[in-house]
């Protein structure tokens, strides 16, 4: 018989698109990273474009397609047509119902995202508690933007705390301050992204202002939270001396920042945009060299900030 506590835990539902086990880059120790769907930002360099929509989305792997046309025949919206890229869905017509996924014999189509309960997630997490305990690891909630599903996230965090599991959140910080501060007592570590200090550039490259993001980071710092600041370094976007000076100067004024992670740009997500039928706006960018990354690191170190590359 299911206990009352277990029934209560199972009431909240949310949408995730992946659980990455044995992660060593999303916080201390060995961790499970739970990826929640939905994000209010549209960063040009986003590595998880499948996370942006709140609902499940269908991806198309053209290299697996055998050209049978089963997807086109079963689509209730008539959204799928044969093109030079294969059987591509019109995003204006496709409602991601998943009928084409079920019909495809070659598994060339996949529905990314599923609705799950808090209890389902906790059952998965608890399979790895031994690894957490031995490595001083835990669970990281990422996305998308996990704060975009606040009730689901809060319940997950509370359940982890009940079981003494270390918690981290990988966040853009773009959420109502009251939501952030409400969940903060259940978060052991914030992995907090800072992309640009220039507000106009931030809005151009991400779709939103950075004022709430900077305000929330300051509020977290004032609250005594433990923070790792993450800075994705994107050529031509925020890799100038002026911009990195501005970011490092701001971060150096904050308490609670254990270190800064510089995340050098890489274009490994290009294939995801192709599978989603989305345009990747930075496809011609080259990866940063070790020399360039070293120079950027020194900008932060000159402000007495501890720097780690990657992570």
CSV table of C-alpha atoms in Angstrom, one decimal:
chain,number,residue,atom,x,y,z
A,1,UNK,CA,0.0,0.0,0.0
A,2,UNK,CA,1.4,3.5,-0.9
A,3,UNK,CA,1.9,5.7,2.1
A,4,UNK,CA,0.3,9.1,2.4
A,5,UNK,CA,3.7,10.8,2.1
A,6,UNK,CA,4.5,8.8,-1.1
A,7,UNK,CA,1.1,9.7,-2.6
A,8,UNK,CA,1.7,13.4,-1.8
A,9,UNK,CA,5.1,13.3,-3.4
A,10,UNK,CA,3.7,11.7,-6.6
A,11,UNK,CA,1.1,14.5,-7.1
A,12,UNK,CA,3.3,17.1,-8.8
A,13,UNK,CA,4.2,16.5,-12.4
A,14,UNK,CA,6.6,18.1,-14.8
A,15,UNK,CA,8.2,17.6,-18.2
A,16,UNK,CA,11.8,16.4,-18.6
A,17,UNK,CA,13.8,15.5,-21.6
A,18,UNK,CA,16.7,13.5,-20.1
A,19,UNK,CA,18.5,12.2,-17.1
A,20,UNK,CA,22.3,12.1,-17.4
A,21,UNK,CA,23.8,9.6,-14.9
A,22,UNK,CA,27.4,9.7,-13.6
A,23,UNK,CA,28.0,13.3,-14.6
A,24,UNK,CA,31.1,15.0,-13.3
A,25,UNK,CA,30.7,18.4,-14.9
A,26,UNK,CA,27.5,19.7,-13.2
A,27,UNK,CA,28.7,20.2,-9.6
A,28,UNK,CA,30.9,18.3,-7.2
A,29,UNK,CA,31.3,14.6,-7.2
A,30,UNK,CA,29.4,12.1,-9.3
A,31,UNK,CA,25.9,13.3,-10.1
A,32,UNK,CA,22.7,12.7,-11.8
A,33,UNK,CA,21.7,15.7,-14.0
A,34,UNK,CA,17.9,16.0,-14.6
A,35,UNK,CA,17.0,18.1,-17.6
A,36,UNK,CA,13.7,20.0,-17.3
A,37,UNK,CA,12.0,21.3,-20.5
A,38,UNK,CA,11.2,24.9,-21.1
A,39,UNK,CA,13.3,28.0,-21.3
A,40,UNK,CA,12.4,31.7,-21.7
A,41,UNK,CA,15.8,32.5,-23.3
A,42,UNK,CA,16.7,31.9,-26.9
A,43,UNK,CA,20.5,32.0,-26.8
A,44,UNK,CA,22.1,31.8,-30.2
A,45,UNK,CA,24.6,29.3,-28.9
A,46,UNK,CA,22.2,27.1,-27.0
A,47,UNK,CA,23.5,23.5,-26.7
A,48,UNK,CA,20.1,22.1,-25.9
A,49,UNK,CA,17.6,23.6,-28.4
A,50,UNK,CA,15.3,20.6,-27.8
A,51,UNK,CA,14.9,22.0,-24.2
A,52,UNK,CA,13.5,25.4,-25.3
A,53,UNK,CA,9.8,24.4,-25.8
A,54,UNK,CA,7.9,23.4,-22.7
A,55,UNK,CA,6.1,20.5,-24.4
A,56,UNK,CA,7.6,17.4,-26.0
A,57,UNK,CA,9.0,17.9,-29.5
A,58,UNK,CA,9.8,15.6,-32.4
A,59,UNK,CA,13.3,15.5,-33.9
A,60,UNK,CA,14.1,14.0,-37.3
A,61,UNK,CA,17.3,12.1,-37.9
A,62,UNK,CA,17.7,12.2,-41.7
A,63,UNK,CA,20.6,9.8,-41.7
A,64,UNK,CA,18.4,7.0,-40.4
A,65,UNK,CA,15.5,7.7,-42.8
A,66,UNK,CA,14.8,4.9,-45.2
A,67,UNK,CA,12.3,6.9,-47.3
A,68,UNK,CA,9.3,4.7,-46.7
A,69,UNK,CA,6.9,7.6,-46.2
A,70,UNK,CA,5.1,6.1,-43.3
A,71,UNK,CA,5.4,9.3,-41.3
A,72,UNK,CA,3.8,11.3,-44.1
A,73,UNK,CA,0.9,8.9,-44.4
A,74,UNK,CA,0.0,8.9,-40.6
A,75,UNK,CA,0.5,12.6,-39.9
A,76,UNK,CA,-3.0,13.8,-38.8
A,77,UNK,CA,-2.1,17.4,-39.7
A,78,UNK,CA,-0.6,16.8,-43.1
A,79,UNK,CA,2.5,18.5,-41.8
A,80,UNK,CA,5.2,16.1,-43.2
A,81,UNK,CA,6.4,16.5,-46.8
A,82,UNK,CA,9.3,15.0,-48.8
A,83,UNK,CA,12.0,17.6,-49.4
A,84,UNK,CA,15.7,17.5,-50.3
A,85,UNK,CA,16.4,17.0,-46.6
A,86,UNK,CA,14.0,14.0,-46.4
A,87,UNK,CA,10.6,13.8,-44.8
A,88,UNK,CA,10.5,17.2,-43.0
A,89,UNK,CA,7.6,18.5,-40.9
A,90,UNK,CA,6.3,22.0,-41.4
A,91,UNK,CA,6.6,23.7,-37.9
A,92,UNK,CA,3.5,25.8,-38.6
A,93,UNK,CA,1.4,22.6,-38.9
A,94,UNK,CA,3.2,20.1,-36.7
A,95,UNK,CA,1.8,19.8,-33.1
A,96,UNK,CA,4.3,17.2,-32.0
A,97,UNK,CA,1.6,14.6,-31.4
A,98,UNK,CA,4.1,11.7,-31.9
A,99,UNK,CA,2.1,9.7,-34.5
A,100,UNK,CA,5.0,9.8,-36.9
A,101,UNK,CA,7.4,8.5,-34.2
A,102,UNK,CA,5.3,5.5,-33.6
A,103,UNK,CA,4.9,4.8,-37.3
A,104,UNK,CA,8.6,5.1,-38.3
A,105,UNK,CA,10.2,1.6,-38.7
A,106,UNK,CA,13.8,3.0,-38.8
A,107,UNK,CA,13.5,5.1,-35.6
A,108,UNK,CA,14.4,8.2,-37.7
A,109,UNK,CA,11.9,10.3,-35.6
A,110,UNK,CA,12.0,10.7,-31.8
A,111,UNK,CA,9.8,12.5,-29.3
A,112,UNK,CA,11.9,14.4,-26.9
A,113,UNK,CA,10.3,15.1,-23.6
A,114,UNK,CA,8.0,13.2,-21.2
A,115,UNK,CA,5.7,14.1,-18.4
A,116,UNK,CA,6.7,12.5,-15.1
A,117,UNK,CA,5.9,12.7,-11.5
A,118,UNK,CA,8.2,13.8,-8.7
A,119,UNK,CA,8.1,10.2,-7.4
A,120,UNK,CA,9.2,8.8,-10.7
A,121,UNK,CA,12.2,11.1,-10.7
A,122,UNK,CA,13.0,10.3,-7.1
A,123,UNK,CA,12.9,6.5,-7.8
A,124,UNK,CA,15.5,7.1,-10.6
A,125,UNK,CA,17.7,9.3,-8.5
A,126,UNK,CA,17.7,6.9,-5.5
A,127,UNK,CA,19.3,4.2,-7.7
A,128,UNK,CA,22.5,6.2,-7.6
A,129,UNK,CA,22.7,7.3,-4.0
A,130,UNK,CA,25.6,5.0,-3.3
A,131,UNK,CA,27.7,6.8,-6.0
A,132,UNK,CA,26.6,10.2,-4.5
A,133,UNK,CA,27.7,9.1,-1.0
A,134,UNK,CA,31.1,7.8,-2.1
A,135,UNK,CA,32.0,10.8,-4.2
A,136,UNK,CA,30.3,13.6,-2.3
A,137,UNK,CA,28.1,14.1,-5.3
A,138,UNK,CA,24.3,14.5,-5.7
A,139,UNK,CA,21.7,15.7,-8.2
A,140,UNK,CA,21.7,18.7,-10.5
A,141,UNK,CA,18.6,20.1,-12.0
A,142,UNK,CA,19.3,21.7,-15.4
A,143,UNK,CA,17.4,22.4,-18.6
A,144,UNK,CA,16.1,24.4,-20.3
A,145,UNK,CA,15.6,26.6,-17.3
A,146,UNK,CA,14.5,24.5,-14.3
A,147,UNK,CA,13.0,27.6,-12.6
A,148,UNK,CA,10.4,27.7,-15.4
A,149,UNK,CA,8.7,24.7,-13.7
A,150,UNK,CA,8.8,26.1,-10.1
A,151,UNK,CA,6.3,23.9,-8.3
A,152,UNK,CA,7.8,20.7,-9.8
A,153,UNK,CA,11.4,21.8,-9.1
A,154,UNK,CA,10.5,22.9,-5.5
A,155,UNK,CA,9.0,19.5,-4.7
A,156,UNK,CA,12.0,17.7,-6.2
A,157,UNK,CA,14.4,19.7,-4.1
A,158,UNK,CA,12.4,19.2,-1.0
A,159,UNK,CA,12.3,15.4,-1.5
A,160,UNK,CA,16.1,15.4,-2.1
A,161,UNK,CA,16.6,17.3,1.1
A,162,UNK,CA,14.5,14.8,3.0
A,163,UNK,CA,16.8,12.1,1.8
A,164,UNK,CA,20.0,14.1,2.5
A,165,UNK,CA,20.9,14.3,-1.2
A,166,UNK,CA,23.2,17.2,-2.3
A,167,UNK,CA,21.3,19.5,-4.7
A,168,UNK,CA,22.5,21.9,-7.4
A,169,UNK,CA,20.6,24.0,-9.9
A,170,UNK,CA,22.1,25.0,-13.3
A,171,UNK,CA,20.2,28.2,-14.0
A,172,UNK,CA,20.1,31.3,-16.2
A,173,UNK,CA,18.7,33.2,-13.2
A,174,UNK,CA,15.8,34.5,-15.4
A,175,UNK,CA,12.8,33.9,-13.0
A,176,UNK,CA,10.8,35.9,-10.5
A,177,UNK,CA,13.0,36.7,-7.5
A,178,UNK,CA,10.4,35.4,-5.1
A,179,UNK,CA,10.5,32.0,-6.9
A,180,UNK,CA,14.3,31.9,-6.7
A,181,UNK,CA,14.4,32.8,-3.0
A,182,UNK,CA,11.6,30.3,-2.1
A,183,UNK,CA,13.6,27.4,-3.5
A,184,UNK,CA,17.0,28.7,-2.3
A,185,UNK,CA,16.9,27.0,1.2
A,186,UNK,CA,16.7,23.6,-0.6
A,187,UNK,CA,19.6,24.2,-2.9
A,188,UNK,CA,23.2,23.5,-1.9
A,189,UNK,CA,24.8,25.0,-4.9
A,190,UNK,CA,23.8,27.3,-7.7
A,191,UNK,CA,25.5,27.0,-11.1
A,192,UNK,CA,24.6,30.5,-12.4
A,193,UNK,CA,25.1,31.7,-15.9
A,194,UNK,CA,26.3,35.2,-16.8
A,195,UNK,CA,26.5,35.8,-20.5
A,196,UNK,CA,26.8,39.5,-21.1
A,197,UNK,CA,26.8,42.7,-19.0
A,198,UNK,CA,25.7,44.9,-21.9
A,199,UNK,CA,21.9,44.9,-21.7
A,200,UNK,CA,21.2,45.6,-25.4
A,201,UNK,CA,23.6,42.9,-26.5
A,202,UNK,CA,22.1,40.5,-24.0
A,203,UNK,CA,18.7,41.1,-25.3
A,204,UNK,CA,19.9,40.7,-28.9
A,205,UNK,CA,21.6,37.4,-28.4
A,206,UNK,CA,19.3,35.8,-25.8
A,207,UNK,CA,15.9,37.5,-26.4
A,208,UNK,CA,15.6,38.9,-22.8
A,209,UNK,CA,17.1,41.7,-20.7
A,210,UNK,CA,19.8,40.8,-18.2
A,211,UNK,CA,18.5,43.1,-15.4
A,212,UNK,CA,16.5,40.4,-13.6
A,213,UNK,CA,19.4,38.0,-14.0
A,214,UNK,CA,21.9,40.3,-12.4
A,215,UNK,CA,19.5,41.3,-9.7
A,216,UNK,CA,18.8,37.7,-8.8
A,217,UNK,CA,22.5,36.8,-8.7
A,218,UNK,CA,23.1,39.7,-6.3
A,219,UNK,CA,20.1,38.6,-4.2
A,220,UNK,CA,21.5,35.1,-4.0
A,221,UNK,CA,24.9,36.4,-3.0
A,222,UNK,CA,23.3,38.5,-0.2
A,223,UNK,CA,21.4,35.4,1.0
A,224,UNK,CA,24.6,33.5,1.6
A,225,UNK,CA,24.1,30.9,-1.2
A,226,UNK,CA,27.0,28.9,-2.6
A,227,UNK,CA,27.5,29.9,-6.2
A,228,UNK,CA,29.6,28.8,-9.2
A,229,UNK,CA,29.4,31.5,-11.9
A,230,UNK,CA,29.4,30.1,-15.4
A,231,UNK,CA,30.4,32.2,-18.3
A,232,UNK,CA,30.0,30.7,-21.8
A,233,UNK,CA,32.7,32.5,-23.9
A,234,UNK,CA,31.4,33.0,-27.4
A,235,UNK,CA,33.6,34.5,-30.2
A,236,UNK,CA,32.3,37.8,-31.5
A,237,UNK,CA,29.6,37.9,-28.8
A,238,UNK,CA,31.3,38.3,-25.4
A,239,UNK,CA,34.9,37.5,-25.8
A,240,UNK,CA,36.1,41.2,-25.9
A,241,UNK,CA,38.4,42.6,-23.2
A,242,UNK,CA,35.7,45.2,-22.4
A,243,UNK,CA,32.9,42.6,-21.9
A,244,UNK,CA,34.9,40.1,-19.9
A,245,UNK,CA,36.3,43.0,-17.8
A,246,UNK,CA,32.7,44.0,-17.1
A,247,UNK,CA,31.6,40.5,-16.1
A,248,UNK,CA,34.6,39.8,-13.9
A,249,UNK,CA,34.3,43.2,-12.2
A,250,UNK,CA,30.7,42.5,-11.4
A,251,UNK,CA,31.3,39.0,-10.1
A,252,UNK,CA,34.3,40.1,-8.0
A,253,UNK,CA,31.9,42.3,-5.9
A,254,UNK,CA,29.7,39.3,-4.9
A,255,UNK,CA,30.0,37.1,-1.9
A,256,UNK,CA,29.5,33.3,-2.0
A,257,UNK,CA,31.1,32.8,-5.4
A,258,UNK,CA,33.4,29.8,-5.0
A,259,UNK,CA,34.9,30.1,-8.5
A,260,UNK,CA,34.1,31.0,-12.1
A,261,UNK,CA,33.7,28.4,-14.8
A,262,UNK,CA,34.7,29.6,-18.3
A,263,UNK,CA,32.9,27.6,-20.9
A,264,UNK,CA,34.7,27.9,-24.3
A,265,UNK,CA,32.4,27.9,-27.3
A,266,UNK,CA,32.1,24.7,-29.3
A,267,UNK,CA,29.7,24.0,-32.1
A,268,UNK,CA,28.8,20.4,-31.3
A,269,UNK,CA,25.1,21.1,-31.1
A,270,UNK,CA,24.7,22.0,-34.8
A,271,UNK,CA,23.2,18.6,-35.6
A,272,UNK,CA,20.5,19.1,-33.0
A,273,UNK,CA,19.3,22.2,-34.8
A,274,UNK,CA,19.2,20.3,-38.1
A,275,UNK,CA,17.1,17.5,-36.5
A,276,UNK,CA,14.7,20.1,-35.1
A,277,UNK,CA,14.5,22.0,-38.4
A,278,UNK,CA,15.9,25.1,-36.7
A,279,UNK,CA,18.5,27.6,-38.0
A,280,UNK,CA,21.8,27.7,-36.1
A,281,UNK,CA,23.0,31.3,-36.3
A,282,UNK,CA,26.6,30.7,-35.2
A,283,UNK,CA,27.5,27.8,-37.5
A,284,UNK,CA,30.5,29.5,-39.0
A,285,UNK,CA,32.2,30.2,-35.7
A,286,UNK,CA,35.5,28.5,-34.9
A,287,UNK,CA,36.3,27.0,-31.5
A,288,UNK,CA,38.5,29.0,-29.2
A,289,UNK,CA,42.2,28.2,-28.9
A,290,UNK,CA,44.0,27.3,-25.6
A,291,UNK,CA,45.9,30.6,-25.9
A,292,UNK,CA,42.7,32.6,-26.2
A,293,UNK,CA,41.1,30.8,-23.3
A,294,UNK,CA,44.2,31.3,-21.1
A,295,UNK,CA,44.0,35.1,-21.9
A,296,UNK,CA,40.4,35.2,-20.8
A,297,UNK,CA,41.1,33.3,-17.7
A,298,UNK,CA,43.7,35.9,-16.6
A,299,UNK,CA,41.1,38.6,-16.9
A,300,UNK,CA,39.2,37.0,-14.1
A,301,UNK,CA,42.2,35.9,-12.1
A,302,UNK,CA,43.4,39.6,-12.1
A,303,UNK,CA,40.2,40.3,-10.1
A,304,UNK,CA,41.2,37.7,-7.5
A,305,UNK,CA,38.6,35.2,-8.8
A,306,UNK,CA,39.4,31.5,-8.9
A,307,UNK,CA,38.9,30.2,-12.5
A,308,UNK,CA,38.2,26.7,-13.9
A,309,UNK,CA,38.0,25.9,-17.6
A,310,UNK,CA,34.9,23.9,-18.5
A,311,UNK,CA,32.6,22.2,-16.1
